[in-house]
PDB file of C-alpha atoms in Angstrom:
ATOM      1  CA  UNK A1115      -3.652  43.355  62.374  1.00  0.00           C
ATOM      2  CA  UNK A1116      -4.522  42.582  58.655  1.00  0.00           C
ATOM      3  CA  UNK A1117      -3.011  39.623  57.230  1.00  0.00           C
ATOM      4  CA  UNK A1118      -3.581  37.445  53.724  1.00  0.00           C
ATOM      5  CA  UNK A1119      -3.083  34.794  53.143  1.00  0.00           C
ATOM      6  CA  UNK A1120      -2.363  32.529  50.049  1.00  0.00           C
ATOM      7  CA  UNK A1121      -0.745  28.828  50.675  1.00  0.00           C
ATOM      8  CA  UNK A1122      -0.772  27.913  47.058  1.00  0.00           C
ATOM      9  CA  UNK A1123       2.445  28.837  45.498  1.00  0.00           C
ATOM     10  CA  UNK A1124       1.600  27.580  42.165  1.00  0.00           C
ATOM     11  CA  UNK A1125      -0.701  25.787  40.397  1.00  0.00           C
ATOM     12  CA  UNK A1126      -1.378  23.301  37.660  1.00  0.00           C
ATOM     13  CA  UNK A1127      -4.442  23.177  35.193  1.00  0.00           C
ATOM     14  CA  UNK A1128      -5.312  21.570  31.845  1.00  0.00           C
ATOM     15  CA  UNK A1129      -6.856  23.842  29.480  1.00  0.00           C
ATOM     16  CA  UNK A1130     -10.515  24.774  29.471  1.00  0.00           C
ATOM     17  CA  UNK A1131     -10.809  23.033  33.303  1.00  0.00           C
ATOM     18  CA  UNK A1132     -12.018  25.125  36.207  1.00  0.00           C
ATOM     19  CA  UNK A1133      -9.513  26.337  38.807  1.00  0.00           C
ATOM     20  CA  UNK A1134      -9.643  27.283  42.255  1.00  0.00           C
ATOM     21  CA  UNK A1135      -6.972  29.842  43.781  1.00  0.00           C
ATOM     22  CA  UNK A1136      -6.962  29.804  47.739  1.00  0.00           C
ATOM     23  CA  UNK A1137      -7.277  33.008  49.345  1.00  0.00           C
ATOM     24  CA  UNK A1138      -7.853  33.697  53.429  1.00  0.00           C
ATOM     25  CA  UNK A1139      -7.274  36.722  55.205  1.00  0.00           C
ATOM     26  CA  UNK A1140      -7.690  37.908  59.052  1.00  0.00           C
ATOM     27  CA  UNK A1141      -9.144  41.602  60.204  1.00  0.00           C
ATOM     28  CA  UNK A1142     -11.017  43.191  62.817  1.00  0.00           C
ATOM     29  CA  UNK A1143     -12.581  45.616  60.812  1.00  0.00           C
ATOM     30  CA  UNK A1144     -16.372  45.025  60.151  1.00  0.00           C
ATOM     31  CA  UNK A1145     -16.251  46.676  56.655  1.00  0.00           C
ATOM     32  CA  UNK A1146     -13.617  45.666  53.919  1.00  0.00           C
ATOM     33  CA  UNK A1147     -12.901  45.348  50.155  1.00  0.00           C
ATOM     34  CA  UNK A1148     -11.820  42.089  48.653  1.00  0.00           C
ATOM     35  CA  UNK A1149      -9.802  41.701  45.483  1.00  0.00           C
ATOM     36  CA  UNK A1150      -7.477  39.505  42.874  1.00  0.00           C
ATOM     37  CA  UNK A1151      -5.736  40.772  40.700  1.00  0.00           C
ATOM     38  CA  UNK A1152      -3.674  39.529  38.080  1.00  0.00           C
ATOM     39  CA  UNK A1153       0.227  39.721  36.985  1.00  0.00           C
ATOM     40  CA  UNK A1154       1.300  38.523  33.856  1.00  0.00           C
ATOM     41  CA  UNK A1155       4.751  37.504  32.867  1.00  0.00           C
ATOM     42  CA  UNK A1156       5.162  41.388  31.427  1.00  0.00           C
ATOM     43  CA  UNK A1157       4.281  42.663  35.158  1.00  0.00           C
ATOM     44  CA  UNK A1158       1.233  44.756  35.131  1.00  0.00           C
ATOM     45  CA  UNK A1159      -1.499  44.320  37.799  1.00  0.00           C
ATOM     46  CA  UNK A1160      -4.624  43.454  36.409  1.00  0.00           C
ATOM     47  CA  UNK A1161      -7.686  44.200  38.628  1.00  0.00           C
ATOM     48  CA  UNK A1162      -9.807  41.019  37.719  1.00  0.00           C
ATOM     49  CA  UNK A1163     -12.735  41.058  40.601  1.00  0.00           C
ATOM     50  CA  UNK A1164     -14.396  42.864  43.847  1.00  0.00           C
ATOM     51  CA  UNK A1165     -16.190  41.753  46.603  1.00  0.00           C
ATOM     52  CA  UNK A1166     -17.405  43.812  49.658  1.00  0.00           C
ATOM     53  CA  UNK A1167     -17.553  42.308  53.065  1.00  0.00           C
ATOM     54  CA  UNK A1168     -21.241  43.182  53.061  1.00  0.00           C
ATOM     55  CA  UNK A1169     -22.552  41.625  49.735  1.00  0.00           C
ATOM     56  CA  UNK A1170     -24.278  39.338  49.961  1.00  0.00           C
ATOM     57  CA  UNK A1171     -23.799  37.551  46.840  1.00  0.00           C
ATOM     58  CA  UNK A1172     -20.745  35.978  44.954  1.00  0.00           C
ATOM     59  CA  UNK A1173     -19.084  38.652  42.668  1.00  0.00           C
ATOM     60  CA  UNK A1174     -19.041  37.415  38.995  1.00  0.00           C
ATOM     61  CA  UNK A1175     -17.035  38.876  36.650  1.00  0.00           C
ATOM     62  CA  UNK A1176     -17.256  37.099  33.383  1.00  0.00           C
ATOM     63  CA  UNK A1177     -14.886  33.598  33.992  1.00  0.00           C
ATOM     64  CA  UNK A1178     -13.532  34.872  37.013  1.00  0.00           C
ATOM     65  CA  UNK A1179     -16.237  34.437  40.340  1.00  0.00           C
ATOM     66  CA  UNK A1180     -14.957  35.162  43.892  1.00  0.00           C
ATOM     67  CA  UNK A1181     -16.126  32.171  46.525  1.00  0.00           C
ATOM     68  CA  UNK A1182     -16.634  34.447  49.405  1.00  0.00           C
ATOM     69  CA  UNK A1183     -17.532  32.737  52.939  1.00  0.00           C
ATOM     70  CA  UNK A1184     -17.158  35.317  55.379  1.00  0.00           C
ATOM     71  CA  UNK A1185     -17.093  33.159  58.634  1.00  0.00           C
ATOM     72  CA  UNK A1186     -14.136  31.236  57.374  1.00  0.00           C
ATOM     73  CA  UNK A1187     -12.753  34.494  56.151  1.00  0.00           C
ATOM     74  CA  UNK A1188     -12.083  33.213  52.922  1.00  0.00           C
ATOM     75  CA  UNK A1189     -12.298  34.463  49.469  1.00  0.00           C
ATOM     76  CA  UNK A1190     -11.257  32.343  46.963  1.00  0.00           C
ATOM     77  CA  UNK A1191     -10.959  32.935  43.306  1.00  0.00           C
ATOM     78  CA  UNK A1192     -12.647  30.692  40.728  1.00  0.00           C
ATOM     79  CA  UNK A1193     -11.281  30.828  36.426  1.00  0.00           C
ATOM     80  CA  UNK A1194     -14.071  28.836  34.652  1.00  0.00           C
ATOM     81  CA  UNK A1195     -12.622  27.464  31.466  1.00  0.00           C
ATOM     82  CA  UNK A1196      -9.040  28.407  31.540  1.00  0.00           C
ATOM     83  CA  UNK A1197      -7.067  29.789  29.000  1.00  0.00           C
ATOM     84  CA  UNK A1198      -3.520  29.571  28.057  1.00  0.00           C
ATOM     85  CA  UNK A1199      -3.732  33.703  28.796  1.00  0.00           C
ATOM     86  CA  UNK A1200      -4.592  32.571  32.182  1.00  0.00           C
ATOM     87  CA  UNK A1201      -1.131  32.012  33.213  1.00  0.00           C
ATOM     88  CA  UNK A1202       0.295  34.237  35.469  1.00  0.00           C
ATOM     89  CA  UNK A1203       0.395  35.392  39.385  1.00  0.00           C
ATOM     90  CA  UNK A1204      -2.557  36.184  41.046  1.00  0.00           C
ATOM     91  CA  UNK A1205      -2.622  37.995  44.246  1.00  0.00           C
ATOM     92  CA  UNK A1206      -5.642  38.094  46.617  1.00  0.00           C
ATOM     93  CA  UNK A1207      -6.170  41.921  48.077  1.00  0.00           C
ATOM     94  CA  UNK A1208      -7.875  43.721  51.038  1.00  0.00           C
ATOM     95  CA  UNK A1209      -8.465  46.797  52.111  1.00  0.00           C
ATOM     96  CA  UNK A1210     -10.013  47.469  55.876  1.00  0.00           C
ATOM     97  CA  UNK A1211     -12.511  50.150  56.826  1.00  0.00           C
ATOM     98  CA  UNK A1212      -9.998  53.225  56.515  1.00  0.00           C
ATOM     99  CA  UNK A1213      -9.104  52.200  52.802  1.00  0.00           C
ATOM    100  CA  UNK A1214      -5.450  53.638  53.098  1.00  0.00           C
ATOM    101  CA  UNK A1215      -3.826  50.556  52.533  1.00  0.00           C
ATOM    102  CA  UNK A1216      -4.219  47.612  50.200  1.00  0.00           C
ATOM    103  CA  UNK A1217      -3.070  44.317  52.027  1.00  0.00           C
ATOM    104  CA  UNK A1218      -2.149  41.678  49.546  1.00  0.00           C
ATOM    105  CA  UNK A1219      -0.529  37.804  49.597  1.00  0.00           C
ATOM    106  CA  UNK A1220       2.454  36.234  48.337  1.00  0.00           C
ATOM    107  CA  UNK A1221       0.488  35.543  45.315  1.00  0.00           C
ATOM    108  CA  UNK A1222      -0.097  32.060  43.258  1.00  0.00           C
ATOM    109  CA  UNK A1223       1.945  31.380  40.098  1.00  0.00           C
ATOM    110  CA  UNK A1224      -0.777  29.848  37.561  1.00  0.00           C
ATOM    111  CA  UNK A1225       0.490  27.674  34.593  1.00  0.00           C
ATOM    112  CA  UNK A1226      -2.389  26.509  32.180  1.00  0.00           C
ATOM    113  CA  UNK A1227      -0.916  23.727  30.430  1.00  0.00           C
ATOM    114  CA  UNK A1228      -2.721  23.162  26.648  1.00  0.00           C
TER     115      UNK A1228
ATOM    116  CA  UNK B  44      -8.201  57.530  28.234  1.00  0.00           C
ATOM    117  CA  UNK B  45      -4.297  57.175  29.239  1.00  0.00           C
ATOM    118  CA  UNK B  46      -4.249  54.804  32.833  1.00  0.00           C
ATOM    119  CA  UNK B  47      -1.749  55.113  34.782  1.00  0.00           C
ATOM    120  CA  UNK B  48       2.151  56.375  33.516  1.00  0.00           C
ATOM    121  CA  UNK B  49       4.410  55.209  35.511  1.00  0.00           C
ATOM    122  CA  UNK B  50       8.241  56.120  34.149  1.00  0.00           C
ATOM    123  CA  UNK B  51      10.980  54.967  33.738  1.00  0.00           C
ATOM    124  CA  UNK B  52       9.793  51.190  33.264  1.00  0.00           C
ATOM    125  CA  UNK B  53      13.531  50.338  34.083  1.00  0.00           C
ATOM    126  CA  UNK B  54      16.150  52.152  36.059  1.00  0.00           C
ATOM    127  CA  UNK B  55      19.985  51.100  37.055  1.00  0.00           C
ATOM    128  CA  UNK B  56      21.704  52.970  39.456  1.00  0.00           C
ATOM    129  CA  UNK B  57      24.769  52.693  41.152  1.00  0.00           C
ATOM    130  CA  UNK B  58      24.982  52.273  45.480  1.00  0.00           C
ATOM    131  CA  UNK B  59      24.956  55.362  46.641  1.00  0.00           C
ATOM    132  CA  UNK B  60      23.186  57.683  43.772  1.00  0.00           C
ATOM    133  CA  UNK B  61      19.659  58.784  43.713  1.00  0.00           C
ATOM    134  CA  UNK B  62      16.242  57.286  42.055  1.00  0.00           C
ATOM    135  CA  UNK B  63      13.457  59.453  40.591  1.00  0.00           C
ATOM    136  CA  UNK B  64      10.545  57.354  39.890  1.00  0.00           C
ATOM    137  CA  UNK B  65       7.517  58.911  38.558  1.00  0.00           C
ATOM    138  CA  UNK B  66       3.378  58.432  38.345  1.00  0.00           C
ATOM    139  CA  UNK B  67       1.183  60.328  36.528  1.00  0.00           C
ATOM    140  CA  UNK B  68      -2.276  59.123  38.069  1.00  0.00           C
ATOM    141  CA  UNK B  69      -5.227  58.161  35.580  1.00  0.00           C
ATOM    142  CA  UNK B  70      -7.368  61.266  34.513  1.00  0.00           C
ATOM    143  CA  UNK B  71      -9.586  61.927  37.025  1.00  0.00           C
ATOM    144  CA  UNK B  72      -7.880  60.500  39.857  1.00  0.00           C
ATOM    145  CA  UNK B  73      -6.668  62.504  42.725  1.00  0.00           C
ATOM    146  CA  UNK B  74      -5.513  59.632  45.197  1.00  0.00           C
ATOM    147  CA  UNK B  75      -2.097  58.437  44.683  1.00  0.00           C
ATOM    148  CA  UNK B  76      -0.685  54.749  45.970  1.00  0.00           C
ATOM    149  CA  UNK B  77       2.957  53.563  45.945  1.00  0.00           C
ATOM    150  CA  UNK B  78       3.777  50.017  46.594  1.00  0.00           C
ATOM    151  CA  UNK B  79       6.794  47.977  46.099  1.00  0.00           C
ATOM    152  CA  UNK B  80       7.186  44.569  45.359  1.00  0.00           C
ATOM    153  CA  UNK B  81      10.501  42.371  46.125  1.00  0.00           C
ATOM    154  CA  UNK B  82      11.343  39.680  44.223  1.00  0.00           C
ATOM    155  CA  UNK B  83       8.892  36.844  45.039  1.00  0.00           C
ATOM    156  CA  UNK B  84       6.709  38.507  47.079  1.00  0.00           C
ATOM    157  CA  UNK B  85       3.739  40.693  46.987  1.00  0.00           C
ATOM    158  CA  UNK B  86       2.936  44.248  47.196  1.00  0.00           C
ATOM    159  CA  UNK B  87       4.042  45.636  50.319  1.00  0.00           C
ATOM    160  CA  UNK B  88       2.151  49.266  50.683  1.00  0.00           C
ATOM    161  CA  UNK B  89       4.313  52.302  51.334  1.00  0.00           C
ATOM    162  CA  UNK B  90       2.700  55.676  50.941  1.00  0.00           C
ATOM    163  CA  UNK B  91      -0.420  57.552  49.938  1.00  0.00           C
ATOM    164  CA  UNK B  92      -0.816  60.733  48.776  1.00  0.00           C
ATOM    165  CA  UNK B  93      -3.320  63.387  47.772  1.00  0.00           C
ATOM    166  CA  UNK B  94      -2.848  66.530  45.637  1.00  0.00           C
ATOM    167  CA  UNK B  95      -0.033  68.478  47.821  1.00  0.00           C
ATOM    168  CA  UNK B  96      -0.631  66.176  51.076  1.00  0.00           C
ATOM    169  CA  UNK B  97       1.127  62.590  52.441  1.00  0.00           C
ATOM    170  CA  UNK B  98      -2.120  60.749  54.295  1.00  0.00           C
ATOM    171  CA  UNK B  99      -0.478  57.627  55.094  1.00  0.00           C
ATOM    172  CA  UNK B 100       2.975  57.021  55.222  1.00  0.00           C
ATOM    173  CA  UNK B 101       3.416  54.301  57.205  1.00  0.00           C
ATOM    174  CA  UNK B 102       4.856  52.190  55.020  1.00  0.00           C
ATOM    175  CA  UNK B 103       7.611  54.096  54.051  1.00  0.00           C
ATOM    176  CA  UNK B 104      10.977  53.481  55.436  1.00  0.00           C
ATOM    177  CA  UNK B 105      12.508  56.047  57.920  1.00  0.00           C
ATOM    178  CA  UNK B 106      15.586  57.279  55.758  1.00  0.00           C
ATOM    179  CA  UNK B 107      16.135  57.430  52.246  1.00  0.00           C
ATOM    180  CA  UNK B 108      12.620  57.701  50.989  1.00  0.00           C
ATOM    181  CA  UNK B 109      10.177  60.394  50.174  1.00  0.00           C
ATOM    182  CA  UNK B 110       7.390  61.046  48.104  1.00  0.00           C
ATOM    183  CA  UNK B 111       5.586  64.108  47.089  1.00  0.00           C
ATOM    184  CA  UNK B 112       2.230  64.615  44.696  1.00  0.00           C
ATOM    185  CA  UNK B 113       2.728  68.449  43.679  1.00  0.00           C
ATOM    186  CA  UNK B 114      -0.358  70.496  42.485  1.00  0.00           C
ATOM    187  CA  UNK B 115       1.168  70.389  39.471  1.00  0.00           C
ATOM    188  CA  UNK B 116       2.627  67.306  37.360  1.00  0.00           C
ATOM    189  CA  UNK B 117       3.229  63.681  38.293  1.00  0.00           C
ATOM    190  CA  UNK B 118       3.828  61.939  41.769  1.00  0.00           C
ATOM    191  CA  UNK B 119       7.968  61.594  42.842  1.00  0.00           C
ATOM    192  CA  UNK B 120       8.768  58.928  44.666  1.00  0.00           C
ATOM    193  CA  UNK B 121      12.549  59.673  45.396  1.00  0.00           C
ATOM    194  CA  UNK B 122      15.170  56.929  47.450  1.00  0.00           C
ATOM    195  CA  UNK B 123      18.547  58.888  48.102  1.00  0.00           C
ATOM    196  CA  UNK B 124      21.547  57.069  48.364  1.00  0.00           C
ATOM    197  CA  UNK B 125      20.292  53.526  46.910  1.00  0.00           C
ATOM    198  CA  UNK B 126      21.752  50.567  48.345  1.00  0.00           C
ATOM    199  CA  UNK B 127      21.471  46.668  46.988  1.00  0.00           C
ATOM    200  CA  UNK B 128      17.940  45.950  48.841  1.00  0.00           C
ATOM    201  CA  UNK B 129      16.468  49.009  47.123  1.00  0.00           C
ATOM    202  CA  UNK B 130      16.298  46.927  44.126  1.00  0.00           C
ATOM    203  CA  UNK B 131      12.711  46.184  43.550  1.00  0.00           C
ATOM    204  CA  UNK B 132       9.482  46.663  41.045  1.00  0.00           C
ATOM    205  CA  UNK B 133       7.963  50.110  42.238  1.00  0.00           C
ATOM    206  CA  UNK B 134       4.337  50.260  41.505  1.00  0.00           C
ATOM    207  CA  UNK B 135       1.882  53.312  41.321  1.00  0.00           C
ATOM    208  CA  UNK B 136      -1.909  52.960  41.529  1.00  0.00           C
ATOM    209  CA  UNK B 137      -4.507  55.438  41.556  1.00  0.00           C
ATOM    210  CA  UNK B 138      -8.389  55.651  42.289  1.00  0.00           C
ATOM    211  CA  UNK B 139     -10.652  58.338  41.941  1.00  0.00           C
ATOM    212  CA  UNK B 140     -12.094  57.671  46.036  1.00  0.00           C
ATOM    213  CA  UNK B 141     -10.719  55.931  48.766  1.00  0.00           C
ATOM    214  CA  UNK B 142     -13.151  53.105  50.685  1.00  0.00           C
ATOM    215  CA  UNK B 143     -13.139  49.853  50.985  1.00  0.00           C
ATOM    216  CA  UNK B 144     -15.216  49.664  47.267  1.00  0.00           C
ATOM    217  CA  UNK B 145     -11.984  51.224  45.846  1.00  0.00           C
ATOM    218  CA  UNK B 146     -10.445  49.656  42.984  1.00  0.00           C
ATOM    219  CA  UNK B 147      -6.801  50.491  42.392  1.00  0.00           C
ATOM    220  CA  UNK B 148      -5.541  51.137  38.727  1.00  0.00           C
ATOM    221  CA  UNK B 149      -1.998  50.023  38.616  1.00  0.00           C
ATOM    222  CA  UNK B 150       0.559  51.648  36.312  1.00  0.00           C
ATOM    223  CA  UNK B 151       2.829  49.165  34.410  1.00  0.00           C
ATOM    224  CA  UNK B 152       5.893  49.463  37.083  1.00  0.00           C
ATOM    225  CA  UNK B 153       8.850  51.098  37.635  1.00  0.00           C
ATOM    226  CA  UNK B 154      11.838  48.304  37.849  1.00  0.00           C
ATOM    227  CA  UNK B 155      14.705  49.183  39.816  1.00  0.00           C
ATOM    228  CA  UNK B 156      18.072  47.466  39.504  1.00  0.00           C
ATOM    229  CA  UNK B 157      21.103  48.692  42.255  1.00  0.00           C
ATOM    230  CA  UNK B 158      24.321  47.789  40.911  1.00  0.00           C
TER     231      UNK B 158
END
């Protein structure tokens, strides 16, 4: 079964700090697609960042960086320097092997506070 | 370079009528993705389709809901006979591939109220 997971409902961070948005997930699969994306107050999803289960690096994507440690199964999302646009929900994604589905969390509520 | 149209953005029906909610996919893309999302809650996947052809539909509820991606025009997704817990944001996506690499363009949402 695929499951993620995000226990942070919301968060709290002063302007310009780094952040760090909790993201596990559970799968059998040996090949998978991590993702965050991001939903403002106006409701679009924003695709923010990408990691495959077999890079071996970090993906970067300008302020946003994706902690991936595969043995804990986690992929965590780091903002460098938030912004007051920063606020919104973020919701971790996977996809398993077969790529049919997207599995995402509960999502994080973000508040930068000036 | 249009992403992807997802219409209407808001929709109020009554229990009991019907709800037309449509997705035209970005250019290019021929994989279609709907998802809905309850209030407070993420994106719970229901069905993906190709040009002409439902691949997975295992997240679509038994009764009431279909979906369809003609050869022509946009992707339907169609609930007969809306009740209260219908009420929900409906979400397209689209990608050009499927794989695990395969980022999914979102349309803006399609917002559902049953009265």
């Amino acid at each position: 079964a695929q499951k993620i997971t995000q226990t942070q409902p919301g968060m709290f961070v002063q302007e310009k700090e780094a952040v760090t948005l909790d993201c596990t997930y559970d799968t059998s699969d040996p090949s998978y697609g991590l993702f965050w994306y991001k939903q403002p107050s106006s409701g679009e999803m924003i695709f923010l960042i990408y990691q495959g289960s077999y890079d071996q690096q970090n993906a970067t994507e300008g302020r946003y960086s994706l902690n991936f440690q595969k043995a804990r199964k986690s992929a965590n999302l780091v903002i460098s320097a938030s912004q007051l646009g920063d606020s919104a929900m973020y919701f971790c994604a996977m996809t398993p092997n077969t790529g049919n589905q997207f599995y995402f969390g509960t999502g994080t509520s973000l508040t930068v506070i000036p | 370079n249009a992403g992807v149209m997802q219409n209407p953005r808001h929709l109020v029906r009554r229990r009991g009528q019907e709800a037309r909610l449509r997705c035209s996919p970005m250019k290019g893309h021929s994989h279609v993705y709907w998802y809905r999302q309850l209030p407070e809650e993420g994106l719970k996947f229901m069905v993906y389709l190709q040009k002409e052809n439902i691949i997975d539909e295992s997240g679509m509820p038994k009764e009431r809901f279909s979906a369809e991606f003609p050869k022509e025009g946009p992707s339907i997704l169609r609930i007969q006979q809306v009740v209260r817990g219908d009420s929900a944001a409906y979400f397209c996506a689209s990608s050009r591939n499927p794989g695990t690499a395969n980022v999914l363009t979102f349309g803006a949402g399609s917002r559902l109220t049953v009265l």
